[in-house]
Amino acid sequence: MRTVLYIIQKEFIQVFRNRMMVPIIFVVPLVQLIILVHAATFEMKNIRMAVIDLDMSGSSRKMISKFEGSPFYVIAQSTFSCQEAEKAMKKGDVDIILQIPRGFEKQLIRNEKSKVQLVIDAINGATAGLINAYSMMIILDFNRETLVDLVQPQMIANVKSINTNVNFWYNPKLNYKTYMVPGILVLLVTIISLLLSGMNIVREKEIGTIEQINVTPIRKIEFVAGKLIPFWILAMLELAFGLILGKILFNIPIIGSIWLIFLSASVFLMVILGFGLLVSTVTNTQQQAMLVSFFFMVIFILMSGLFTSIESMPDWAQMLDKLNPLAYFIRIMRMVMLKGSSFHDIRLPFYSLLVYALISISLAVRRYRKIS
Amino acid sequence: MQAVSIEVKNVVKRYKHIVALADLSFTVSKGEIFGFIGPDGAGKTTLFRILTTVLLADSGEALVEGLDVVRDYKKIRKLVGYMPGRFSLYMDLTVEENLTFYATIFGSDIKQNYHLIKDIYSQIERFKDRRAGQLSGGMKQKLALSCALIHKPSVLFLDEPTTGVDAVSRMEFWEMLRRLRESGITIVVSTPYMDEAGLCDRIALIQNGHIMKIDKPEGIISNYPHRLYSVKTDDIYRLLTDLKEYPGAGSVQAFGQSAHLAFTEDLPDRSHLSAYLEQRGHRHIGIEKTEPNIEDCFIDLMVTPGVDG
């Protein structure tokens, strides 16, 4: 036990003696939180629209002004030529083309179905989906109002309109910062803990100290524990630091229990640290360890549900995501922080992580050998 | 016969198709300085790693202090001190922190065995707050030796401890080893430097995984089978090729400013050699009979391999 404590002490001395380490631990999360949260937002503002109004009627103008009046759209171009609008889209000057055909109002009054055409630049599928959804809401709104305008008052009762009432729960203002911060916090602790632990034993191999350590009577489990505990502590501090920053900078809600967050984090970190250790036992240089860690980290992050929702991934990818510890932890973080979920609600991802942690640590300990 | 500290029987180790150790057998007595002398790649490090239980031999048996290196590796690790060829302490920890670290992982502390390292450590103690990475080569070596000794080992393995260390520090280091021997520690040391061989109690000449000869340094020298002459002229480079062409000449080796020339028999007439060299344009010719050193013996054994198991 004394041995483990001394190794932990030694690791801390080494970490804080490394001049790059303190800024990495405290400045990196600050910068990443600020940049990522602002940059990785799905909120659509300033959608540039080209309008082709071939009807030039009151109704068509009313529809256009509805778009114009919404905070999301900017009419970038008004034209009568389809080609011109398409050219603008090709150049990337507009994101959406709204085309109102001739006779639009007339058909509306005759209570016939009337059509408008929307062309959306779908290079970025996620954005296109959002533009589509926003546009639909505006058109729906327009429908409801014209219905009231055009139809005789006594007939209103007979119109069976579907009244869609949308409520956004847990994040009523659709604030993407609230949604992103928990995920980015997970990203942060993952990067710090995976890289630090992945580099560590490899570094001892590289500078040759492992050679002398292996000859000593130190036990495998003591050595591994002495290596993992410091980074576990550092990553927990990192998470606490990140949560405080999130609260101060973005005023993110933490509805659920803070202890539940740290309990889940402690299990999640065991998975990642075990994984990092595993990487460092199979590699021989810090460069190799870095590349291998990055390979897995990129996959884990892109498939974590941080930027794209897991539900919209293909089935095989969703199956694969059962192996992704980040996906579990991001889910837990969002549920606890934003929904105030209790342990009972998160028990499934929590136990998954626990099993994962046991596997990853025991695999790492087994792989680490003192005898070659 | 003194008590045995290390016993190695028929140890073989292969790395794929390269034979690192070919059927090695030897014994080391308690409290002696046993040197492995051989060039890089002879198998010294492989042997040390097997004896310190971090590498498994393919076949054969090795006992350290009566303990099997495979079965009793845990006990052996408590008994041996190992100083790898590469400096392998933490560069970013201070001198004192390194020493404390190694003392702690052996379940000991600096005070307990301070008397053992006092001689050595006192020389670097005034730098105890300096980081190991900022020490000079000689001081690093003293620190490494202190760390290998701090748990009071019975056997000390030093793998090329003097490689890359200046001449003065090397001599100092050997003096330290000889003092350590007095406290009863068995010291197994390897070196590529032939001149250090004479400082060991017994040496094994090792080449390509074979031990060519094990004996006291004096014994190895007295068994040298040839007559050796030191030849000097003004053109040492040409001298070497010319001597090789001299009828009856054995091995010719450059040795500092002169050439060592071996003959199977006593050279009957030095003037004949002198005339031969003059004829080839050499001037300031000096020919002297000389005593062989370990290097001469080593080279001779390399030429005629398989003299000794």
XYZ file of C-alpha atoms in Angstrom:
681
model
C 0.000 0.000 0.000
C 2.850 2.321 0.871
C 4.348 1.447 -2.485
C 1.186 2.424 -4.336
C 0.995 5.703 -2.463
C 4.558 6.479 -3.320
C 4.061 5.725 -6.996
C 1.020 8.002 -7.004
C 3.069 10.719 -5.360
C 5.833 10.217 -7.906
C 3.375 10.462 -10.818
C 1.952 13.705 -9.465
C 5.431 15.153 -9.041
C 6.194 14.214 -12.640
C 2.936 15.577 -14.021
C 3.265 18.930 -12.338
C 6.959 19.186 -13.054
C 6.154 18.967 -16.744
C 5.824 22.592 -17.705
C 3.173 21.918 -20.348
C 0.945 19.948 -18.047
C -0.666 22.654 -15.934
C -1.779 24.741 -18.921
C -3.014 21.565 -20.627
C -5.116 20.658 -17.632
C -6.608 24.078 -16.969
C -6.430 26.162 -20.123
C -7.414 23.515 -22.642
C -10.849 22.861 -21.123
C -11.559 26.572 -20.926
C -10.658 27.174 -24.558
C -12.383 24.048 -25.800
C -15.569 24.796 -23.934
C -15.737 28.334 -25.246
C -14.856 27.498 -28.825
C -16.663 24.209 -29.242
C -19.868 25.252 -27.555
C -20.166 28.311 -29.744
C -18.966 26.692 -32.926
C -20.613 23.293 -32.726
C -24.118 24.663 -32.603
C -26.993 23.475 -34.729
C -28.993 26.593 -34.226
C -29.881 28.064 -37.598
C -29.614 31.756 -37.978
C -29.417 33.815 -41.137
C -30.690 31.210 -43.534
C -30.320 32.976 -46.880
C -33.343 32.634 -49.052
C -33.978 33.348 -52.705
C -37.587 34.121 -53.498
C -39.212 33.552 -56.898
C -42.624 35.078 -56.604
C -44.462 34.417 -59.856
C -47.869 35.149 -58.358
C -47.287 38.668 -57.008
C -50.495 38.490 -55.017
C -51.419 39.411 -51.477
C -51.158 35.810 -50.339
C -47.755 35.252 -51.851
C -46.453 38.457 -50.325
C -47.919 37.423 -47.013
C -46.072 34.142 -47.133
C -42.792 35.843 -47.991
C -43.208 38.319 -45.182
C -43.796 35.413 -42.829
C -40.390 34.034 -43.746
C -38.870 37.469 -43.569
C -40.373 38.058 -40.168
C -38.930 34.925 -38.649
C -35.569 35.388 -36.971
C -34.052 32.598 -39.032
C -34.477 33.827 -42.589
C -32.936 36.582 -44.586
C -34.263 37.273 -48.072
C -31.020 37.416 -49.973
C -32.478 37.587 -53.437
C -35.764 38.309 -55.133
C -36.099 37.287 -58.736
C -38.457 35.935 -61.387
C -35.893 33.686 -62.943
C -35.403 30.141 -61.769
C -32.014 29.974 -63.422
C -30.806 32.986 -61.556
C -31.849 31.568 -58.199
C -30.223 28.257 -58.997
C -27.055 30.015 -60.012
C -26.994 31.793 -56.663
C -27.395 28.498 -54.866
C -24.608 26.952 -56.884
C -22.341 29.799 -55.874
C -23.342 29.220 -52.279
C -25.001 32.608 -51.892
C -28.370 31.201 -50.874
C -29.344 28.163 -48.795
C -32.955 27.807 -49.858
C -35.130 28.763 -52.827
C -38.817 29.436 -52.325
C -40.815 29.366 -55.507
C -44.446 30.520 -55.508
C -46.197 29.553 -58.753
C -48.522 31.693 -60.808
C -52.145 31.389 -59.667
C -51.178 30.551 -56.097
C -53.739 32.879 -54.526
C -56.478 32.020 -56.962
C -56.219 28.363 -56.139
C -56.189 29.111 -52.436
C -59.418 31.088 -52.692
C -61.076 28.373 -54.703
C -60.159 26.231 -51.735
C -58.125 24.033 -53.924
C -54.816 22.692 -52.955
C -52.059 25.055 -53.717
C -48.371 24.360 -53.957
C -45.122 26.115 -53.317
C -41.719 24.703 -54.058
C -38.800 24.657 -51.665
C -35.294 23.839 -52.897
C -32.777 23.335 -50.122
C -29.037 23.120 -50.403
C -28.461 19.770 -48.740
C -24.687 19.503 -48.801
C -24.858 19.500 -45.046
C -27.658 17.041 -44.377
C -28.197 18.043 -40.770
C -28.569 21.703 -41.658
C -30.854 20.904 -44.566
C -33.088 18.882 -42.274
C -33.327 21.795 -39.888
C -34.067 24.311 -42.634
C -36.758 22.011 -43.876
C -38.306 21.720 -40.432
C -38.264 25.456 -39.850
C -39.769 26.147 -43.267
C -42.523 23.620 -42.689
C -43.444 25.276 -39.439
C -43.730 28.637 -41.151
C -45.852 27.252 -43.972
C -48.041 25.445 -41.488
C -48.524 28.682 -39.654
C -49.409 30.408 -42.905
C -51.960 27.709 -43.670
C -53.706 28.138 -40.407
C -54.001 31.889 -40.787
C -55.244 31.846 -44.373
C -57.768 29.270 -43.410
C -59.197 31.665 -40.903
C -59.096 34.541 -43.400
C -60.661 32.806 -46.336
C -63.224 30.556 -44.824
C -66.556 31.936 -43.663
C -66.811 32.264 -39.883
C -69.710 29.821 -39.574
C -67.727 27.228 -41.445
C -64.783 27.272 -39.107
C -66.354 24.777 -36.835
C -66.551 22.343 -39.714
C -62.921 22.587 -40.666
C -61.136 19.696 -39.212
C -57.718 21.150 -38.910
C -55.005 19.350 -37.078
C -53.694 21.518 -34.371
C -50.071 20.838 -33.778
C -48.804 22.109 -30.525
C -45.102 21.673 -30.078
C -43.542 21.723 -26.654
C -39.829 21.401 -26.118
C -39.205 19.649 -22.875
C -36.029 19.741 -20.787
C -34.585 22.412 -23.004
C -37.538 24.729 -23.597
C -35.649 27.464 -25.372
C -33.970 24.967 -27.676
C -30.673 26.251 -26.400
C -27.971 24.232 -28.088
C -25.376 25.339 -25.599
C -27.285 23.532 -22.909
C -27.264 20.469 -25.097
C -23.618 20.691 -26.105
C -21.911 21.459 -22.798
C -22.476 18.073 -21.126
C -21.212 16.317 -24.243
C -18.171 18.494 -24.584
C -17.305 17.946 -20.938
C -17.275 14.234 -21.641
C -15.015 14.868 -24.602
C -12.617 16.810 -22.440
C -12.171 14.257 -19.703
C -11.866 11.523 -22.310
C -9.077 13.257 -24.171
C -7.151 14.126 -21.036
C -7.446 10.731 -19.394
C -6.925 8.612 -22.510
C -3.888 10.505 -23.691
C -2.264 10.817 -20.284
C -2.697 7.184 -19.370
C -1.879 5.981 -22.872
C 1.356 7.918 -22.916
C 2.450 7.061 -19.441
C 3.668 3.493 -19.386
C 4.933 3.807 -22.932
C 7.035 6.699 -21.747
C 8.615 4.491 -19.119
C 9.356 2.004 -21.867
C 10.848 4.689 -24.043
C 13.171 6.151 -21.436
C 14.056 2.679 -20.203
C 12.891 3.020 -16.609
C 10.521 0.091 -17.004
C 13.572 -2.129 -17.388
C 14.683 -1.404 -13.870
C 11.158 -1.407 -12.427
C 10.529 -4.884 -13.828
C 13.466 -6.278 -11.889
C 12.065 -4.987 -8.613
C 9.637 -7.044 -6.509
C 6.850 -4.525 -7.177
C 3.572 -6.274 -7.959
C 1.773 -5.791 -11.232
C -1.393 -4.615 -9.581
C 0.497 -2.118 -7.423
C 2.240 -0.664 -10.409
C -0.925 -0.393 -12.486
C -2.890 1.104 -9.604
C -0.121 3.585 -8.974
C -0.277 4.552 -12.610
C -4.054 4.840 -12.988
C -5.143 6.514 -9.765
C -3.307 9.811 -10.392
C -4.940 10.229 -13.782
C -8.290 9.204 -12.407
C -7.992 11.974 -9.828
C -6.808 14.478 -12.428
C -9.684 13.674 -14.758
C -12.230 14.019 -11.950
C -10.797 17.418 -11.090
C -10.960 18.276 -14.755
C -14.635 17.368 -14.846
C -15.369 19.458 -11.756
C -13.471 22.343 -13.288
C -15.403 21.958 -16.545
C -18.765 21.863 -14.761
C -17.927 25.046 -12.888
C -16.876 26.729 -16.121
C -20.065 25.578 -17.822
C -22.121 26.999 -15.013
C -20.295 30.322 -14.984
C -19.919 30.823 -18.723
C -23.098 29.284 -20.096
C -25.250 28.937 -17.037
C -26.008 25.365 -17.989
C -28.630 23.733 -15.808
C -27.580 20.901 -13.528
C -30.951 19.535 -12.561
C -29.971 16.066 -11.430
C -27.682 15.017 -8.624
C -24.119 16.205 -8.945
C -23.016 13.070 -7.082
C -24.647 10.888 -9.681
C -22.638 12.710 -12.336
C -19.394 12.063 -10.491
C -20.305 8.481 -9.704
C -20.914 7.788 -13.392
C -17.773 9.703 -14.299
C -15.678 7.612 -11.931
C -16.829 4.419 -13.626
C -16.480 5.897 -17.102
C -12.922 6.995 -16.317
C -11.994 3.473 -15.323
C -13.053 2.329 -18.785
C -10.989 5.003 -20.483
C -7.942 4.640 -18.236
C -7.974 0.886 -18.663
C -8.200 1.420 -22.381
C -5.294 3.857 -22.317
C -3.236 1.401 -20.328
C -4.043 -1.326 -22.792
C -2.849 0.900 -25.609
C 0.367 1.584 -23.790
C 1.077 -2.088 -23.208
C 0.760 -2.976 -26.879
C 2.793 -0.064 -28.206
C 6.459 0.708 -27.849
C 6.762 4.430 -28.408
C 4.736 7.452 -27.398
C 4.154 8.187 -31.061
C 2.559 4.814 -31.652
C 0.464 5.171 -28.521
C -0.677 8.609 -29.637
C -1.738 7.365 -33.067
C -3.590 4.353 -31.725
C -5.356 6.463 -29.086
C -6.356 9.000 -31.694
C -7.714 6.359 -33.992
C -10.085 5.086 -31.332
C -10.830 8.506 -29.952
C -11.999 9.869 -33.292
C -14.309 6.899 -33.827
C -15.618 7.061 -30.284
C -16.266 10.785 -30.504
C -17.887 10.824 -33.941
C -20.150 7.948 -32.976
C -20.842 9.197 -29.476
C -24.014 11.067 -30.301
C -22.360 14.337 -29.453
C -22.751 15.870 -32.888
C -25.143 13.539 -34.641
C -27.878 11.578 -33.050
C -27.266 7.877 -32.616
C -30.875 7.065 -33.518
C -30.324 8.241 -37.076
C -27.296 6.036 -37.625
C -27.651 2.814 -39.609
C -28.448 -0.310 -37.613
C -24.942 -1.739 -37.753
C -23.536 1.522 -36.455
C -26.030 1.535 -33.624
C -24.978 -2.000 -32.762
C -21.345 -0.926 -32.853
C -22.142 1.952 -30.576
C -22.955 -0.513 -27.837
C -19.163 -0.767 -27.576
C -18.685 2.968 -27.352
C -18.210 4.065 -23.745
C -18.563 7.697 -24.755
C -22.074 7.138 -26.053
C -23.144 5.771 -22.680
C -21.557 8.522 -20.702
C -22.831 11.348 -22.884
C -26.297 9.906 -22.536
C -25.946 9.735 -18.766
C -24.580 13.261 -18.568
C -27.399 14.732 -20.649
C -30.037 12.783 -18.790
C -28.793 13.724 -15.348
C -27.832 17.291 -16.085
C -30.765 18.334 -18.251
C -33.556 15.980 -17.230
C -32.626 15.384 -13.636
C -32.756 11.631 -14.140
C -32.318 9.465 -11.101
C -30.036 6.480 -10.772
C -32.944 4.261 -11.677
C -33.302 6.033 -15.029
C -29.669 5.688 -15.970
C -29.094 2.231 -14.569
C -28.788 0.597 -17.965
C -25.999 2.748 -19.379
C -24.436 2.857 -15.916
C -24.195 -0.906 -15.561
C -22.975 -1.171 -19.137
C -20.132 1.141 -18.245
C -19.412 -0.828 -15.098
C -19.071 -4.072 -17.032
C -16.958 -2.276 -19.591
C -14.703 -0.901 -16.859
C -14.115 -4.344 -15.379
C -13.246 -5.760 -18.784
C -10.948 -2.958 -19.790
C -9.015 -2.819 -16.504
C -8.560 -6.555 -16.183
C -7.494 -6.826 -19.815
C -4.942 -4.095 -19.303
C -3.547 -5.643 -16.139
C -3.294 -8.984 -17.852
C -1.562 -7.533 -20.887
C 1.001 -5.668 -18.844
C 3.801 -8.111 -18.327
C 6.974 -7.781 -16.405
C 8.570 -10.730 -18.162
C 9.215 -10.649 -21.885
C 35.870 -23.812 -3.121
C 33.800 -20.792 -2.213
C 30.016 -20.836 -1.968
C 28.241 -20.510 -5.293
C 26.190 -17.412 -5.997
C 25.131 -17.965 -9.583
C 24.956 -21.198 -11.489
C 24.046 -21.349 -15.147
C 23.652 -24.640 -16.970
C 23.183 -24.980 -20.720
C 21.163 -21.832 -21.181
C 19.980 -21.217 -24.733
C 18.131 -18.185 -26.025
C 17.141 -17.527 -29.619
C 15.540 -14.469 -31.145
C 13.813 -15.974 -34.157
C 16.727 -17.362 -36.176
C 19.467 -15.467 -34.337
C 21.130 -17.374 -31.530
C 21.759 -14.917 -28.713
C 23.004 -17.421 -26.167
C 24.271 -20.805 -27.281
C 24.405 -23.361 -24.532
C 25.985 -21.210 -21.843
C 27.265 -22.698 -18.580
C 29.260 -21.101 -15.801
C 29.282 -20.477 -12.072
C 29.991 -17.348 -10.098
C 31.240 -17.579 -6.522
C 29.865 -15.511 -3.704
C 31.545 -12.196 -3.237
C 33.565 -12.093 -6.436
C 33.589 -9.593 -9.245
C 32.783 -11.577 -12.334
C 33.205 -9.803 -15.638
C 31.699 -10.575 -19.001
C 33.985 -9.196 -21.640
C 32.807 -9.091 -25.210
C 31.823 -6.837 -28.070
C 28.348 -5.409 -28.589
C 25.899 -8.082 -29.575
C 27.796 -10.862 -27.838
C 24.770 -11.716 -25.705
C 25.732 -9.991 -22.457
C 22.500 -8.064 -22.010
C 20.383 -11.100 -22.894
C 22.182 -13.128 -20.250
C 21.714 -10.391 -17.645
C 18.032 -10.136 -18.416
C 17.597 -13.872 -17.969
C 19.454 -13.798 -14.664
C 17.371 -10.851 -13.440
C 14.187 -12.802 -14.328
C 12.792 -10.393 -16.905
C 13.499 -12.656 -19.853
C 12.805 -16.360 -20.181
C 15.461 -18.649 -21.608
C 14.434 -21.166 -24.273
C 16.118 -23.996 -22.420
C 18.621 -24.598 -19.690
C 18.656 -23.758 -16.034
C 19.875 -20.770 -14.079
C 20.106 -20.367 -10.324
C 20.747 -17.114 -8.504
C 21.581 -17.553 -4.823
C 20.221 -21.064 -5.122
C 16.886 -19.859 -6.524
C 15.556 -20.810 -9.926
C 15.103 -17.799 -12.210
C 11.780 -19.120 -13.487
C 10.188 -20.667 -10.435
C 11.449 -18.340 -7.725
C 11.563 -15.124 -9.701
C 9.722 -13.244 -6.983
C 12.342 -14.080 -4.386
C 15.187 -13.321 -6.766
C 13.825 -9.873 -7.498
C 14.190 -9.016 -3.835
C 17.777 -10.216 -3.798
C 19.271 -8.677 -6.882
C 20.163 -5.179 -7.884
C 20.213 -4.373 -11.553
C 21.703 -1.465 -13.381
C 20.692 -1.613 -17.045
C 23.082 -0.474 -19.725
C 20.950 2.514 -20.584
C 20.559 5.131 -17.882
C 17.100 4.252 -16.692
C 16.185 6.533 -13.860
C 13.601 9.283 -13.985
C 15.184 12.325 -15.589
C 12.469 14.609 -14.277
C 12.805 13.485 -10.674
C 15.555 14.782 -8.431
C 18.451 12.679 -7.230
C 16.838 12.176 -3.857
C 13.391 11.407 -5.307
C 14.857 8.723 -7.536
C 16.605 7.109 -4.613
C 13.503 7.282 -2.415
C 11.438 5.781 -5.219
C 13.648 2.732 -5.566
C 13.965 2.338 -1.814
C 10.178 2.488 -1.459
C 9.328 -0.068 -4.093
C 11.637 -2.470 -2.300
C 9.740 -1.719 0.891
C 12.733 0.005 2.408
C 13.897 3.574 2.900
C 17.086 5.499 2.388
C 18.113 5.532 6.050
C 17.986 1.794 6.489
C 20.753 0.961 4.054
C 22.469 4.282 3.892
C 25.746 2.754 5.051
C 25.871 0.672 1.871
C 25.663 3.584 -0.494
C 27.305 6.177 1.711
C 30.625 6.014 -0.137
C 28.998 6.535 -3.486
C 26.027 8.668 -2.622
C 28.004 11.136 -0.533
C 29.725 12.185 -3.749
C 26.458 13.298 -5.316
C 24.545 14.177 -2.185
C 25.110 17.898 -2.584
C 23.146 17.650 -5.853
C 20.257 15.813 -4.253
C 17.728 18.485 -5.293
C 18.940 18.530 -8.851
C 16.991 16.611 -11.462
C 18.662 13.435 -12.617
C 18.512 14.596 -16.235
C 20.831 17.475 -15.427
C 23.594 15.339 -13.934
C 26.830 14.598 -15.768
C 27.469 11.078 -17.056
C 29.656 10.104 -14.122
C 27.176 11.399 -11.576
C 24.273 9.677 -13.301
C 26.186 6.447 -13.040
C 26.796 6.955 -9.339
C 23.127 7.651 -8.805
C 22.145 4.565 -10.779
C 24.506 2.454 -8.705
C 23.079 3.934 -5.506
C 19.568 3.089 -6.671
C 20.602 -0.467 -7.507
C 22.158 -0.852 -4.052
C 19.587 0.834 -1.840
C 17.740 -2.380 -1.010
C 20.920 -4.209 0.020
C 21.050 -6.805 -2.749
C 23.167 -9.943 -2.448
C 23.931 -9.941 -6.150
C 24.513 -6.883 -8.255
C 24.149 -6.998 -12.022
C 25.800 -4.139 -13.840
C 25.257 -4.118 -17.583
C 27.977 -2.060 -19.227
C 28.070 0.431 -16.376
C 31.014 2.363 -17.745
C 29.920 2.781 -21.353
C 29.850 6.454 -22.201
C 31.620 7.532 -19.027
C 34.909 9.418 -18.979
C 38.151 7.637 -18.109
C 38.534 9.162 -14.659
C 34.969 8.292 -13.644
C 35.502 4.779 -14.954
C 38.477 4.217 -12.705
C 36.582 5.705 -9.766
C 33.694 3.415 -10.520
C 35.839 0.318 -10.454
C 37.341 1.384 -7.166
C 33.812 1.633 -5.796
C 33.034 -1.870 -7.038
C 36.103 -3.290 -5.351
C 35.071 -1.649 -2.098
C 31.560 -3.025 -2.479
C 32.926 -6.509 -2.879
C 34.326 -6.229 0.616
C 30.796 -6.034 1.992
C 30.185 -9.474 0.497
C 28.086 -8.548 -2.517
C 28.538 -10.666 -5.604
C 29.054 -8.391 -8.565
C 28.418 -9.478 -12.136
C 29.516 -6.845 -14.583
C 29.736 -6.673 -18.341
C 31.897 -4.385 -20.381
C 33.118 -3.970 -23.917
C 36.340 -2.412 -22.593
C 39.165 -4.927 -22.452
C 41.230 -2.769 -20.115
C 38.588 -3.180 -17.406
C 38.933 -6.951 -17.525
C 42.051 -6.916 -15.355
C 40.009 -5.322 -12.552
C 37.689 -8.327 -12.224
C 38.397 -11.382 -10.129
C 37.409 -13.673 -12.929
C 36.306 -12.967 -16.446
C 34.413 -14.738 -19.161
C 35.263 -13.850 -22.730
C 32.013 -13.951 -24.641
C 31.412 -13.752 -28.364
C 28.308 -14.539 -30.434
C 26.598 -16.169 -27.479
C 29.520 -18.482 -26.730
C 31.776 -18.236 -23.737
C 35.220 -18.675 -25.166
C 37.117 -18.795 -21.912
C 36.554 -18.316 -18.201
C 39.519 -17.684 -15.960
C 41.280 -15.168 -13.783
C 42.625 -12.341 -15.932
C 46.192 -13.451 -15.179
C 45.293 -17.008 -16.090
C 43.936 -15.976 -19.450
C 47.042 -13.961 -20.188
C 49.446 -16.695 -19.112
C 47.656 -19.138 -21.372
C 48.252 -16.983 -24.391
C 49.853 -19.445 -26.807
C 51.898 -17.124 -29.013
C 54.897 -14.878 -28.853
C 53.957 -11.288 -29.165
C 55.964 -8.401 -30.573
C 55.220 -4.751 -30.578
C 56.351 -3.169 -33.827
C 56.597 0.538 -34.404
C 57.453 2.550 -37.497
C 56.661 5.970 -38.890
C 53.740 4.739 -41.000
C 51.388 2.688 -38.873
C 48.741 2.175 -41.563
C 51.059 0.693 -44.145
C 52.801 -1.241 -41.402
C 49.707 -3.296 -40.709
C 49.362 -4.546 -44.270
C 53.083 -5.096 -44.652
C 53.271 -7.132 -41.463
C 50.426 -9.355 -42.581
C 52.452 -10.251 -45.668
C 55.544 -11.098 -43.635
C 56.179 -14.849 -43.852
C 55.229 -16.685 -40.662
C 53.250 -13.822 -39.192
C 50.179 -14.690 -37.116
C 47.604 -12.072 -36.236
C 48.415 -8.398 -36.651
C 46.520 -5.818 -34.631
C 46.834 -2.090 -34.342
C 47.474 -1.194 -30.738
C 47.725 2.505 -30.088
C 50.769 3.825 -31.911
C 52.203 0.382 -32.562
C 51.185 -2.943 -34.063
C 50.970 -6.192 -32.149
C 52.354 -9.047 -34.165
C 51.924 -12.638 -33.003
C 54.141 -15.558 -33.887
C 53.697 -19.167 -33.001
C 57.409 -19.477 -32.257
C 59.974 -17.102 -30.916
C 61.153 -14.800 -33.630
C 64.620 -16.179 -34.375
C 66.044 -13.085 -35.934
C 64.597 -9.626 -35.345
C 66.929 -8.087 -37.890
C 65.275 -10.100 -40.628
C 61.928 -8.454 -39.871
C 63.658 -5.126 -39.545
C 65.295 -5.526 -42.953
C 61.977 -6.609 -44.473
C 60.281 -3.471 -43.211
C 63.140 -1.244 -44.341
C 62.925 -2.762 -47.749
C 59.261 -1.755 -47.839
C 60.175 1.829 -47.070
C 59.540 2.051 -43.324
C 61.796 4.160 -41.134
C 62.267 4.532 -37.352
C 61.663 0.860 -36.911
C 61.334 -0.471 -33.363
C 60.661 -4.111 -32.513
C 60.123 -5.254 -28.954
C 58.922 -8.394 -27.334
C 55.817 -7.607 -25.304
C 53.429 -9.210 -22.831
C 49.973 -9.953 -24.152
C 46.930 -8.243 -22.634
C 43.304 -9.337 -22.521
C 42.598 -7.812 -25.891
C 45.326 -9.904 -27.524
C 43.908 -12.996 -25.876
C 40.404 -12.117 -26.990
C 41.462 -11.612 -30.580
C 43.400 -14.841 -30.539
C 40.362 -16.718 -29.230
C 38.136 -15.144 -31.843
C 40.421 -16.497 -34.567
C 40.392 -20.014 -33.116
C 36.903 -20.444 -31.723
C 35.550 -23.229 -29.587
C 38.560 -23.514 -27.271
C 36.400 -23.538 -24.192
C 32.713 -24.502 -23.864
